[in-house]
Coordinates of C-alpha atoms in Angstrom, one line a residue:
Chain R
M1350 CA -11.5 -59.5 -0.9
P1351 CA -11.8 -59.4 -4.7
S1352 CA -13.2 -55.9 -4.8
L1353 CA -10.2 -54.6 -3.0
K1354 CA -7.8 -56.2 -5.5
S1355 CA -9.6 -54.8 -8.6
S1356 CA -9.8 -51.3 -7.2
E1357 CA -6.2 -51.4 -6.2
A1358 CA -5.0 -52.1 -9.7
P1359 CA -5.6 -48.6 -11.2
A1360 CA -4.1 -47.1 -8.1
S1361 CA -0.8 -48.9 -8.7
T1362 CA -0.8 -48.2 -12.4
G1363 CA -1.3 -44.6 -11.6
S1364 CA 1.6 -44.5 -9.2
R1365 CA 3.7 -46.3 -11.8
E1366 CA 3.0 -43.5 -14.3
W1367 CA 4.2 -40.9 -11.7
P1368 CA 7.8 -40.5 -13.0
V1369 CA 6.5 -40.1 -16.6
E1370 CA 4.7 -36.9 -15.7
A1371 CA 1.1 -37.9 -15.6
P1372 CA -1.4 -35.0 -16.0
P1373 CA -2.0 -33.4 -12.5
A1374 CA -5.7 -34.2 -12.6
V1375 CA -5.2 -37.9 -13.0
K1376 CA -2.5 -37.8 -10.3
T1377 CA -4.8 -36.3 -7.7
T1378 CA -7.7 -38.7 -8.5
T1379 CA -5.6 -41.8 -8.3
R1380 CA -4.0 -40.5 -5.2
S1381 CA -7.2 -39.8 -3.4
R1382 CA -8.7 -43.0 -4.6
R1383 CA -5.7 -44.8 -3.2
K1384 CA -6.2 -42.8 0.0
I1385 CA -9.8 -44.0 0.3
N1386 CA -8.7 -47.6 -0.5
D1387 CA -6.0 -47.4 2.2
N1388 CA -8.6 -46.1 4.7
L1389 CA -11.0 -48.9 3.9
T1390 CA -8.2 -51.5 4.2
A1391 CA -7.0 -50.0 7.4
Y1392 CA -10.5 -50.0 9.0
G1393 CA -10.9 -53.6 7.7
L1394 CA -7.7 -54.5 9.6
L1395 CA -8.8 -52.5 12.6
A1396 CA -12.3 -53.8 12.8
A1397 CA -11.7 -56.8 15.1
A1398 CA -9.6 -54.7 17.5
L1399 CA -12.3 -51.9 17.5
V1400 CA -15.0 -54.5 18.4
V1401 CA -13.0 -56.1 21.2
F1402 CA -11.9 -52.8 22.7
A1403 CA -15.5 -51.4 22.4
L1404 CA -17.0 -54.5 24.1
F1405 CA -14.4 -55.4 26.7
S1406 CA -12.6 -52.2 27.5
W1407 CA -14.3 -48.9 26.5
Y1408 CA -17.8 -50.0 27.3
P1409 CA -16.9 -51.6 30.6
I1410 CA -15.1 -48.4 31.7
V1411 CA -18.3 -46.3 31.1
R1412 CA -20.5 -49.1 32.5
G1413 CA -18.4 -49.3 35.6
V1414 CA -19.0 -45.6 36.3
L1415 CA -22.8 -46.1 35.6
L1416 CA -23.0 -49.2 37.8
S1417 CA -21.6 -47.3 40.7
F1418 CA -24.8 -45.2 40.8
Q1419 CA -27.2 -48.1 40.1
E1420 CA -28.7 -51.0 41.7
V1421 CA -28.8 -54.1 39.5
N1422 CA -30.4 -57.5 40.1
F1423 CA -30.3 -58.8 36.5
V1424 CA -34.1 -59.2 36.6
D1425 CA -35.5 -55.7 36.7
P1426 CA -33.9 -52.8 34.7
P1427 CA -31.1 -51.1 36.7
Q1428 CA -32.3 -48.5 39.2
W1429 CA -30.6 -45.2 39.7
V1430 CA -29.7 -44.9 43.4
G1431 CA -27.4 -41.9 43.5
F1432 CA -24.7 -42.3 46.1
D1433 CA -26.5 -45.1 48.0
N1434 CA -23.8 -47.6 47.0
F1435 CA -21.1 -45.4 48.3
A1436 CA -23.0 -44.7 51.5
R1437 CA -23.4 -48.5 52.0
L1438 CA -19.6 -48.9 51.6
F1439 CA -18.8 -46.1 54.0
A1440 CA -21.2 -47.7 56.6
D1441 CA -19.4 -51.0 56.4
P1442 CA -16.7 -51.2 59.1
L1443 CA -14.7 -53.5 56.9
F1444 CA -14.4 -50.7 54.3
A1445 CA -11.9 -48.7 56.4
T1446 CA -10.1 -51.9 57.5
A1447 CA -9.7 -53.0 53.8
W1448 CA -8.2 -49.6 52.8
L1449 CA -5.8 -49.5 55.8
N1450 CA -4.8 -53.1 55.2
T1451 CA -4.2 -52.4 51.6
L1452 CA -2.1 -49.3 52.4
Q1453 CA -0.2 -51.4 54.9
F1454 CA 0.5 -54.0 52.2
T1455 CA 1.6 -51.4 49.7
A1456 CA 3.8 -49.7 52.2
I1457 CA 5.6 -52.9 53.3
A1458 CA 5.7 -54.1 49.7
L1459 CA 7.4 -50.9 48.7
V1460 CA 10.1 -51.1 51.3
L1461 CA 10.8 -54.8 50.6
G1462 CA 9.9 -54.8 46.9
F1463 CA 11.9 -51.7 46.2
A1464 CA 15.0 -52.2 48.2
V1465 CA 15.5 -55.9 47.9
P1466 CA 15.5 -56.0 44.0
F1467 CA 17.6 -52.9 43.7
V1468 CA 20.3 -54.2 46.1
T1469 CA 20.1 -57.6 44.3
A1470 CA 20.5 -55.9 40.9
V1471 CA 23.5 -53.8 42.1
L1472 CA 25.2 -56.9 43.5
L1473 CA 24.5 -59.0 40.4
N1474 CA 25.9 -56.3 38.2
E1475 CA 29.2 -56.6 40.0
L1476 CA 29.4 -60.4 39.8
R1477 CA 31.3 -61.8 36.8
H1478 CA 30.5 -65.4 37.2
A1479 CA 27.4 -67.6 36.9
K1480 CA 25.4 -64.7 35.4
A1481 CA 23.0 -66.9 33.6
F1482 CA 22.2 -68.9 36.7
F1483 CA 21.4 -65.8 38.8
R1484 CA 19.1 -64.5 36.1
V1485 CA 17.2 -67.7 35.7
A1486 CA 17.0 -68.3 39.4
V1487 CA 15.6 -64.9 40.3
Y1488 CA 13.1 -65.0 37.5
L1489 CA 11.9 -68.6 38.0
P1490 CA 9.2 -67.6 40.6
V1491 CA 7.8 -65.1 38.2
M1492 CA 6.9 -67.9 35.8
L1493 CA 5.0 -69.9 38.5
P1494 CA 1.3 -69.3 38.5
P1495 CA 0.5 -67.1 41.5
V1496 CA -2.0 -69.6 42.9
V1497 CA 0.8 -72.2 43.0
V1498 CA 3.1 -69.8 44.7
A1499 CA 0.4 -68.9 47.3
M1500 CA -0.5 -72.5 48.0
L1501 CA 3.2 -73.5 48.2
W1502 CA 3.9 -70.8 50.7
K1503 CA 0.9 -71.5 52.8
W1504 CA 2.5 -74.9 53.4
I1505 CA 5.9 -73.4 54.0
Y1506 CA 4.3 -71.0 56.6
N1507 CA 2.6 -73.9 58.4
P1508 CA 3.4 -73.2 62.1
G1509 CA 3.9 -76.8 63.0
P1510 CA 5.9 -78.7 60.4
G1511 CA 6.5 -75.7 58.1
L1512 CA 9.8 -74.9 56.5
A1513 CA 9.7 -71.2 57.5
N1514 CA 9.8 -72.0 61.2
A1515 CA 12.4 -74.8 60.7
A1516 CA 14.6 -72.2 58.9
L1517 CA 14.2 -69.7 61.8
G1518 CA 15.0 -72.4 64.3
S1519 CA 18.1 -73.5 62.4
V1520 CA 19.6 -70.0 62.9
G1521 CA 18.4 -69.8 66.5
L1522 CA 15.5 -67.4 66.0
P1523 CA 12.1 -67.8 67.7
E1524 CA 9.2 -69.3 65.7
S1525 CA 6.6 -67.1 64.2
A1526 CA 2.8 -67.7 63.8
W1527 CA 3.1 -66.3 60.2
L1528 CA -0.4 -66.4 58.7
D1529 CA -2.1 -67.4 61.9
S1530 CA -1.6 -64.1 63.7
S1531 CA -3.2 -60.9 62.8
S1532 CA 0.1 -59.1 63.6
T1533 CA 2.3 -61.1 61.2
A1534 CA -0.2 -62.2 58.5
M1535 CA 0.1 -59.2 56.3
V1536 CA 4.0 -59.2 56.4
S1537 CA 3.9 -62.8 55.5
L1538 CA 1.8 -62.1 52.4
V1539 CA 4.2 -59.3 51.4
I1540 CA 7.1 -61.7 51.6
V1541 CA 5.4 -64.1 49.3
S1542 CA 4.5 -61.4 46.8
T1543 CA 8.0 -60.0 46.9
W1544 CA 9.5 -63.4 46.4
A1545 CA 7.2 -64.1 43.5
N1546 CA 7.6 -60.8 41.7
M1547 CA 11.1 -59.5 42.4
G1548 CA 12.6 -61.3 39.4
S1549 CA 11.1 -58.9 37.0
T1550 CA 12.0 -55.7 38.9
T1551 CA 15.5 -57.0 39.5
L1552 CA 16.2 -57.7 35.9
I1553 CA 14.7 -54.4 34.8
Y1554 CA 17.1 -52.6 37.3
L1555 CA 19.9 -54.8 36.0
A1556 CA 19.2 -53.7 32.5
A1557 CA 19.2 -50.1 33.6
L1558 CA 22.5 -50.5 35.5
Q1559 CA 24.1 -51.8 32.4
T1560 CA 23.4 -48.7 30.5
I1561 CA 25.4 -46.5 32.9
P1562 CA 28.6 -45.4 31.1
G1563 CA 31.7 -46.7 32.9
E1564 CA 33.5 -43.4 32.5
L1565 CA 31.2 -41.9 35.1
Y1566 CA 32.4 -44.3 37.7
E1567 CA 36.0 -43.8 36.5
S1568 CA 35.8 -40.0 36.9
A1569 CA 34.0 -40.3 40.2
E1570 CA 36.8 -42.5 41.4
L1571 CA 39.5 -40.1 40.1
D1572 CA 37.7 -37.4 42.2
G1573 CA 38.2 -39.6 45.2
A1574 CA 34.7 -41.0 45.6
G1575 CA 34.5 -44.2 47.5
L1576 CA 32.2 -47.1 46.8
F1577 CA 29.2 -45.7 48.6
K1578 CA 29.7 -42.2 47.2
R1579 CA 29.8 -43.7 43.7
L1580 CA 26.6 -45.7 44.4
W1581 CA 24.9 -42.6 45.7
H1582 CA 26.2 -40.0 43.2
V1583 CA 26.4 -42.2 40.0
T1584 CA 24.4 -45.4 40.2
I1585 CA 21.2 -44.0 41.8
P1586 CA 20.9 -40.8 39.7
Q1587 CA 21.7 -42.7 36.6
T1588 CA 18.9 -45.2 37.2
R1589 CA 16.5 -42.7 38.7
F1590 CA 14.1 -42.7 35.8
V1591 CA 13.6 -46.5 36.0
L1592 CA 13.4 -46.4 39.8
M1593 CA 10.7 -43.8 39.7
V1594 CA 8.6 -45.6 37.0
L1595 CA 8.8 -48.9 38.8
L1596 CA 7.8 -47.3 42.1
L1597 CA 4.7 -45.9 40.4
L1598 CA 3.9 -49.3 38.8
Q1599 CA 4.5 -51.1 42.0
V1600 CA 2.1 -48.9 44.0
V1601 CA -0.6 -49.4 41.4
A1602 CA 0.0 -53.2 41.3
T1603 CA 0.2 -53.7 45.1
M1604 CA -3.0 -51.6 45.7
Q1605 CA -4.8 -54.3 43.7
V1606 CA -3.5 -57.3 45.6
F1607 CA -6.0 -60.2 45.6
T1608 CA -4.6 -63.7 44.9
E1609 CA -2.4 -63.9 48.0
P1610 CA -5.0 -62.9 50.6
Y1611 CA -7.8 -64.8 48.8
V1612 CA -5.8 -68.1 48.6
M1613 CA -3.7 -67.9 51.7
T1614 CA -5.8 -66.2 54.4
G1615 CA -9.2 -65.5 53.0
G1616 CA -8.9 -62.1 54.7
G1617 CA -8.2 -63.4 58.2
P1618 CA -7.1 -63.7 60.9
E1619 CA -9.5 -61.1 62.4
D1620 CA -9.9 -59.4 59.1
S1621 CA -6.2 -58.4 59.2
T1622 CA -5.7 -59.3 55.5
V1623 CA -9.0 -58.1 54.0
T1624 CA -7.8 -55.9 51.1
V1625 CA -9.8 -53.5 48.9
L1626 CA -10.0 -56.1 46.1
L1627 CA -11.0 -58.9 48.4
L1628 CA -13.8 -56.8 49.8
L1629 CA -14.8 -55.8 46.3
Y1630 CA -14.9 -59.5 45.3
R1631 CA -17.1 -60.2 48.3
Y1632 CA -19.5 -57.4 47.5
A1633 CA -19.8 -58.6 43.9
F1634 CA -19.7 -62.4 44.2
T1635 CA -20.8 -63.2 47.7
Y1636 CA -23.4 -60.5 48.3
N1637 CA -24.3 -60.1 44.6
D1638 CA -24.1 -56.3 45.1
F1639 CA -22.6 -55.3 41.8
G1640 CA -23.5 -51.6 42.4
S1641 CA -21.4 -51.3 45.6
A1642 CA -18.6 -53.4 44.1
S1643 CA -18.5 -51.0 41.2
A1644 CA -18.5 -48.1 43.6
M1645 CA -15.5 -49.7 45.2
S1646 CA -13.8 -50.1 41.8
L1647 CA -14.4 -46.4 41.1
L1648 CA -12.9 -45.3 44.4
L1649 CA -9.9 -47.4 43.7
L1650 CA -9.6 -46.0 40.2
V1651 CA -9.9 -42.4 41.5
A1652 CA -7.4 -43.1 44.3
L1653 CA -4.8 -44.5 42.0
G1654 CA -5.5 -41.8 39.4
I1655 CA -4.9 -39.1 42.0
F1656 CA -1.8 -40.8 43.3
A1657 CA -0.4 -41.3 39.8
G1658 CA -1.1 -37.6 38.9
L1659 CA 0.5 -36.3 42.0
Y1660 CA 3.5 -38.6 41.7
L1661 CA 4.1 -37.6 38.1
R1662 CA 3.8 -34.0 38.9
L1663 CA 6.1 -34.2 41.9
T1664 CA 8.7 -36.2 40.1
R1665 CA 8.6 -33.9 37.1
M1666 CA 9.1 -30.9 39.4
R1667 CA 12.0 -32.6 41.0
S1668 CA 13.7 -33.5 37.7
E1669 CA 13.2 -29.9 36.4
D1670 CA 15.2 -28.5 39.4
Chain Q
M1204 CA 32.4 -53.2 31.2
R1205 CA 33.3 -50.9 34.0
T1206 CA 30.8 -51.0 36.9
L1207 CA 30.7 -49.7 40.4
V1208 CA 33.8 -51.6 41.5
S1209 CA 36.9 -50.8 39.5
P1210 CA 38.8 -53.5 37.7
A1211 CA 41.9 -52.5 39.5
Q1212 CA 40.2 -53.0 42.9
L1213 CA 39.0 -56.4 41.7
R1214 CA 42.5 -57.5 40.6
S1215 CA 44.1 -56.8 44.0
G1216 CA 44.5 -59.6 46.4
R1217 CA 42.0 -58.1 48.9
G1218 CA 39.6 -57.3 46.0
K1219 CA 39.6 -60.9 44.9
A1220 CA 38.9 -62.2 48.4
V1221 CA 36.0 -59.8 48.9
Y1222 CA 34.7 -60.6 45.4
W1223 CA 34.6 -64.4 46.1
L1224 CA 33.1 -63.8 49.5
V1225 CA 30.3 -61.7 48.1
F1226 CA 29.9 -64.2 45.2
T1227 CA 29.5 -67.1 47.7
V1228 CA 27.1 -65.3 49.9
V1229 CA 24.9 -64.2 46.9
M1230 CA 25.1 -67.7 45.5
V1231 CA 24.0 -69.3 48.8
L1232 CA 21.2 -66.8 49.3
F1233 CA 20.0 -67.4 45.7
L1234 CA 20.0 -71.2 46.2
L1235 CA 18.2 -70.9 49.5
A1236 CA 15.7 -68.3 48.3
F1237 CA 14.9 -69.4 44.8
V1238 CA 16.0 -72.9 44.2
F1239 CA 15.3 -74.5 47.6
P1240 CA 11.5 -73.8 47.7
L1241 CA 11.2 -75.6 44.3
Y1242 CA 13.3 -78.5 45.6
W1243 CA 11.1 -78.4 48.7
A1244 CA 7.9 -78.7 46.7
I1245 CA 9.2 -81.5 44.4
T1246 CA 10.5 -83.6 47.2
G1247 CA 7.6 -82.8 49.5
A1248 CA 5.3 -84.2 46.9
M1249 CA 7.1 -87.5 47.1
K1250 CA 6.9 -87.8 50.9
A1251 CA 4.2 -89.8 52.7
P1252 CA 1.4 -87.7 54.1
A1253 CA 2.5 -88.6 57.7
E1254 CA 6.0 -87.4 57.0
L1255 CA 4.8 -84.1 55.7
V1256 CA 3.3 -83.1 59.0
R1257 CA 6.3 -84.2 61.1
T1258 CA 8.3 -81.6 63.1
P1259 CA 11.0 -80.8 62.3
P1260 CA 10.6 -81.3 58.5
T1261 CA 12.8 -83.8 56.8
L1262 CA 15.3 -82.6 54.1
L1263 CA 15.0 -85.9 52.1
P1264 CA 12.0 -88.1 52.0
D1265 CA 12.4 -91.1 54.4
Q1266 CA 10.6 -93.2 51.8
W1267 CA 10.3 -92.0 48.2
H1268 CA 6.9 -92.1 46.7
P1269 CA 7.3 -91.4 43.0
D1270 CA 3.9 -92.9 42.3
V1271 CA 2.4 -89.7 43.8
W1272 CA 2.8 -88.0 40.5
G1273 CA 0.5 -90.5 38.7
E1274 CA -1.9 -90.6 41.6
S1275 CA -2.1 -86.8 41.7
W1276 CA -2.7 -86.7 37.9
E1277 CA -5.6 -89.1 38.4
R1278 CA -7.2 -87.8 41.6
L1279 CA -6.9 -84.1 40.7
N1280 CA -8.2 -84.9 37.3
L1281 CA -5.3 -83.0 35.8
L1282 CA -5.9 -84.1 32.3
T1283 CA -9.1 -82.1 32.2
Y1284 CA -7.6 -79.0 33.8
F1285 CA -4.4 -79.1 31.7
G1286 CA -6.7 -79.4 28.6
N1287 CA -8.8 -76.4 29.8
T1288 CA -5.7 -74.3 30.5
V1289 CA -4.0 -75.1 27.2
L1290 CA -7.3 -74.3 25.4
V1291 CA -7.5 -71.0 27.2
A1292 CA -3.9 -70.0 26.7
L1293 CA -3.6 -71.1 23.1
G1294 CA -6.9 -69.4 22.2
A1295 CA -5.9 -66.2 24.0
W1296 CA -2.6 -66.2 22.2
L1297 CA -3.9 -66.8 18.7
I1298 CA -6.8 -64.3 19.1
Q1299 CA -4.5 -61.7 20.5
L1300 CA -2.2 -62.1 17.4
A1301 CA -5.1 -62.2 15.0
V1302 CA -6.7 -59.0 16.4
D1303 CA -3.7 -57.0 17.5
V1304 CA -1.2 -57.5 14.6
P1305 CA -3.5 -56.3 11.9
A1306 CA -4.6 -53.4 14.1
A1307 CA -1.1 -52.3 14.9
Y1308 CA -0.1 -52.6 11.2
A1309 CA -3.0 -50.5 10.1
L1310 CA -2.3 -47.8 12.7
S1311 CA 1.4 -47.8 11.9
K1312 CA 1.6 -48.0 8.1
L1313 CA -1.8 -47.2 6.7
R1314 CA -2.4 -44.3 9.1
P1315 CA -6.2 -44.0 8.5
V1316 CA -8.3 -41.0 9.2
L1317 CA -8.8 -40.8 13.1
G1318 CA -6.0 -43.4 13.5
D1319 CA -4.2 -41.4 16.1
K1320 CA -7.4 -40.8 18.0
I1321 CA -8.1 -44.6 18.0
L1322 CA -4.6 -45.3 19.2
A1323 CA -4.9 -42.7 22.0
L1324 CA -8.2 -44.2 23.1
M1325 CA -6.6 -47.7 23.2
L1326 CA -3.5 -46.5 25.1
A1327 CA -5.8 -44.6 27.5
T1328 CA -7.1 -48.0 28.7
L1329 CA -3.7 -48.8 30.1
M1330 CA -4.2 -46.1 32.7
V1331 CA -7.3 -48.0 34.1
P1332 CA -6.2 -50.6 36.7
A1333 CA -7.4 -54.0 35.6
S1334 CA -9.3 -54.6 38.8
A1335 CA -11.5 -51.5 38.2
L1336 CA -12.8 -53.3 35.2
L1337 CA -13.5 -56.6 36.8
V1338 CA -17.1 -56.1 37.7
P1339 CA -18.3 -54.2 34.7
T1340 CA -16.5 -56.6 32.3
Y1341 CA -18.1 -59.5 34.2
V1342 CA -21.5 -57.9 33.9
T1343 CA -20.8 -57.3 30.2
I1344 CA -19.8 -60.9 29.4
T1345 CA -22.9 -62.3 31.1
D1346 CA -25.0 -60.5 28.5
L1347 CA -23.0 -59.1 25.6
P1348 CA -24.5 -55.9 24.2
I1349 CA -26.3 -56.3 20.8
L1350 CA -25.5 -60.0 20.6
G1351 CA -27.1 -60.8 23.9
V1352 CA -25.1 -63.9 24.5
N1353 CA -23.7 -65.1 27.8
L1354 CA -20.0 -66.1 27.7
I1355 CA -19.8 -67.5 31.2
N1356 CA -18.1 -70.9 31.3
S1357 CA -16.9 -70.4 27.7
P1358 CA -13.2 -69.9 27.0
T1359 CA -14.2 -67.0 24.8
A1360 CA -14.8 -65.1 28.0
I1361 CA -11.0 -65.1 28.4
W1362 CA -10.0 -65.0 24.7
F1363 CA -11.8 -61.8 23.6
P1364 CA -11.1 -59.6 26.6
A1365 CA -7.5 -60.6 26.4
A1366 CA -7.4 -59.4 22.8
A1367 CA -8.3 -55.9 23.9
N1368 CA -4.7 -55.4 24.8
A1369 CA -3.4 -51.9 24.2
F1370 CA 0.1 -52.8 25.3
N1371 CA 0.4 -55.5 22.6
I1372 CA -0.7 -53.0 20.0
Y1373 CA 1.8 -50.4 21.3
L1374 CA 4.7 -52.9 21.2
L1375 CA 3.8 -54.1 17.7
K1376 CA 3.1 -50.6 16.4
R1377 CA 6.5 -49.4 17.7
F1378 CA 8.2 -52.3 15.8
F1379 CA 6.2 -51.8 12.6
D1380 CA 7.1 -48.1 12.7
Q1381 CA 10.7 -49.0 12.2
I1382 CA 10.1 -51.0 9.0
P1383 CA 11.1 -48.7 6.1
G1384 CA 8.2 -47.5 4.2
E1385 CA 10.0 -48.0 0.8
L1386 CA 10.0 -51.7 1.3
L1387 CA 6.2 -51.7 1.5
E1388 CA 5.8 -49.1 -1.1
A1389 CA 7.7 -51.3 -3.6
A1390 CA 5.2 -54.1 -2.9
V1391 CA 2.3 -51.8 -3.4
L1392 CA 3.7 -50.8 -6.8
D1393 CA 3.9 -54.5 -7.7
G1394 CA 0.2 -54.6 -7.0
A1395 CA 0.3 -56.6 -3.7
S1396 CA -2.7 -56.0 -1.4
Q1397 CA -2.2 -54.7 2.1
V1398 CA -3.2 -58.1 3.5
R1399 CA -0.7 -59.8 1.3
I1400 CA 2.0 -57.3 2.3
L1401 CA 1.2 -57.9 6.0
V1402 CA 1.4 -61.7 5.7
R1403 CA 4.3 -62.0 3.2
I1404 CA 6.6 -59.1 4.1
V1405 CA 5.8 -57.6 7.5
L1406 CA 5.2 -60.8 9.5
P1407 CA 8.5 -62.5 8.5
I1408 CA 10.6 -59.5 9.5
S1409 CA 8.6 -59.0 12.7
K1410 CA 9.4 -62.4 14.2
P1411 CA 11.2 -61.0 17.3
I1412 CA 8.3 -58.9 18.4
I1413 CA 5.7 -61.6 17.5
A1414 CA 7.7 -63.9 19.7
V1415 CA 7.7 -61.4 22.6
V1416 CA 4.0 -60.7 22.3
S1417 CA 3.3 -64.5 22.0
I1418 CA 5.1 -65.3 25.2
L1419 CA 3.6 -62.4 27.1
A1420 CA 0.1 -63.6 26.0
I1421 CA 0.7 -67.3 26.9
V1422 CA 2.3 -66.6 30.2
A1423 CA -0.4 -64.1 31.2
A1424 CA -3.2 -66.6 30.3
W1425 CA -1.5 -69.4 32.2
K1426 CA -0.9 -67.4 35.3
D1427 CA -4.2 -65.5 35.6
F1428 CA -6.4 -66.4 38.5
I1429 CA -9.0 -63.8 39.3
W1430 CA -10.7 -63.6 35.9
P1431 CA -10.9 -67.3 35.3
L1432 CA -12.2 -67.7 38.8
L1433 CA -15.1 -65.4 37.9
V1434 CA -15.9 -66.7 34.5
F1435 CA -15.7 -70.5 35.1
P1436 CA -18.2 -71.4 37.8
D1437 CA -18.5 -74.8 36.2
P1438 CA -15.8 -77.0 37.7
T1439 CA -15.3 -79.0 34.5
R1440 CA -14.3 -75.9 32.6
Q1441 CA -11.9 -74.4 35.1
T1442 CA -8.2 -73.7 34.5
L1443 CA -5.5 -75.3 36.6
S1444 CA -5.1 -72.4 39.0
V1445 CA -8.8 -72.1 39.7
A1446 CA -9.3 -75.9 40.0
L1447 CA -6.3 -76.4 42.3
Q1448 CA -7.4 -73.7 44.6
R1449 CA -10.9 -75.2 44.7
M1450 CA -9.7 -78.7 45.4
E1451 CA -7.3 -77.6 48.1
V1452 CA -9.6 -78.4 51.1
D1453 CA -10.3 -82.1 50.5
M1454 CA -7.0 -83.4 49.0
P1455 CA -4.0 -84.9 50.9
L1456 CA -1.1 -82.5 50.9
N1457 CA 1.3 -84.6 48.9
I1458 CA -1.3 -85.1 46.1
L1459 CA -1.9 -81.3 46.1
L1460 CA 1.9 -80.5 46.1
A1461 CA 2.4 -82.8 43.1
G1462 CA -0.4 -81.0 41.4
L1463 CA 1.2 -77.6 42.1
V1464 CA 4.5 -78.8 40.7
L1465 CA 2.9 -80.3 37.6
A1466 CA 0.9 -77.1 36.9
S1467 CA 4.1 -75.1 36.9
V1468 CA 6.1 -77.4 34.6
P1469 CA 4.9 -75.9 31.3
M1470 CA 5.8 -72.3 32.3
V1471 CA 9.2 -73.3 33.7
L1472 CA 10.0 -75.2 30.5
L1473 CA 8.8 -72.3 28.4
F1474 CA 11.1 -70.0 30.3
L1475 CA 14.1 -72.3 30.0
F1476 CA 13.6 -72.8 26.3
F1477 CA 12.7 -69.2 25.4
Q1478 CA 14.7 -67.3 28.0
R1479 CA 15.9 -64.7 25.5
H1480 CA 12.4 -63.9 24.4
V1481 CA 10.9 -63.9 27.9
L1482 CA 13.6 -61.5 29.1
A1483 CA 13.2 -59.4 25.9
G1484 CA 9.5 -59.1 26.8
L1485 CA 10.4 -57.9 30.3
T1486 CA 12.5 -55.0 29.0
A1487 CA 10.0 -54.3 26.2
G1488 CA 7.6 -54.0 29.1
S1489 CA 9.7 -51.5 30.9
V1490 CA 9.8 -47.9 29.8
K1491 CA 12.8 -46.8 27.9
G1492 CA 15.0 -44.3 29.7

């Protein structure tokens, strides 16, 4: 950019004169010229980002809302159809199933995905040996591609020669049908998803635990607080912020579950693992009904937005007490 | 550092016994939960297909078939899919850096008119769940506005949407904000252009954050499934995840298992080599307390 260079030269000479009391008029012009220059440079540096955000983020957000009220076939111009797409969704018996399944997935994922990593983090924080090993081991599954995880566990769950049943058998428990029964399929998916993702939550909790000042435990102990009292009155309140944020993020993430049901069950058996995103995918890419799929996205967006709003409000109210 | 359990308690005889008991239990659970499945996949790949369906399963292969790795590489056509995945991940990485670093620098240090409005609009996109944008973004890349091109089956369909990453810009901007203004001011006085300042001064001191953003970008691209599934209908263009899932039905299990292990090796190695940066990315991702 040669033009930039040449126009910058006077600006810098101007600034160099600053200490030698340049006349005020010159000062303001060079300063404003430099301001303009900086703005031009800034927008030059921002240009690429503005283009990609406009094309792949801002425009799709607007378009998603528009598509929800349109019918598109990519041949004719889109038709406005009002709430037809939503009506079609509500008429689909799978629609309610998908939402209930997703809520079920989220609920179990919260119990498992919330409790297991927290307990693990508290335990790891007490252990003085093999720290590096524990960290690497718990985080290793996070690095595996989710498709690899899903396909691997599909084989582990195999009712016949699968590892999961062999493990149950070795401790004297009855076998399970895992993915093959509509009553256990969803739980089986949650176990996989928890296994694959708990590394990150565990390490985030661990980092939070390490910021707790040791004096708090000491004074609690002097006051006669036992182990569980200290856990309840020191550890949990001190990590509450992180716990609350991760809870929110986890709900948002699990409501969008797709890879596990798509790869492991395809929504079955008996539609017991059809999730919102799986149904959305079917509408868009099996039935080519982009309008209804967008309507589904919009509903998900609104549901998560309402949840996040309420959650933040409630937690803020609680913390202001 | 003082934690939940007091050092005094740990030093007592009973404390020591309990500590080692807990340690052993946690260690065994970790080995079973996180190491064993990987062992299971690696050894499973080297079992004969007949042995894989035997009940109860065998802990060690009766007969080792190390040749499965080569066979899997050939039959699953892994060279193509590794190539595609590397292309997708490297491109996504470089374009994210090329787009997001200058943008974050401009927003942090040049503070242009409307800069905070732009930043706010970018950060607002973080509130929109990714899956809500799946369909409209797909529709958009099949016919880009103004340009009118179709990016389906092109790696650019992954690269460019990945660059619209507000989180990267936020991380980078937060880091740039901490670089003292006097340092850059001095360079301006010496007549250096902003681009030169960015390349010569800002980038070298920003290595830690660049490393974090780089790793986040590469790992995300390697792990992604749903977006590549949508944009690569052409089997020869697919990434490892999409291709492995597609080939699942008509491949023997041991060949497939070997493929799964091979597809994970680069990410596992990346983690083992860059642990510090990967874990820094994790806490950078979490909100500060």
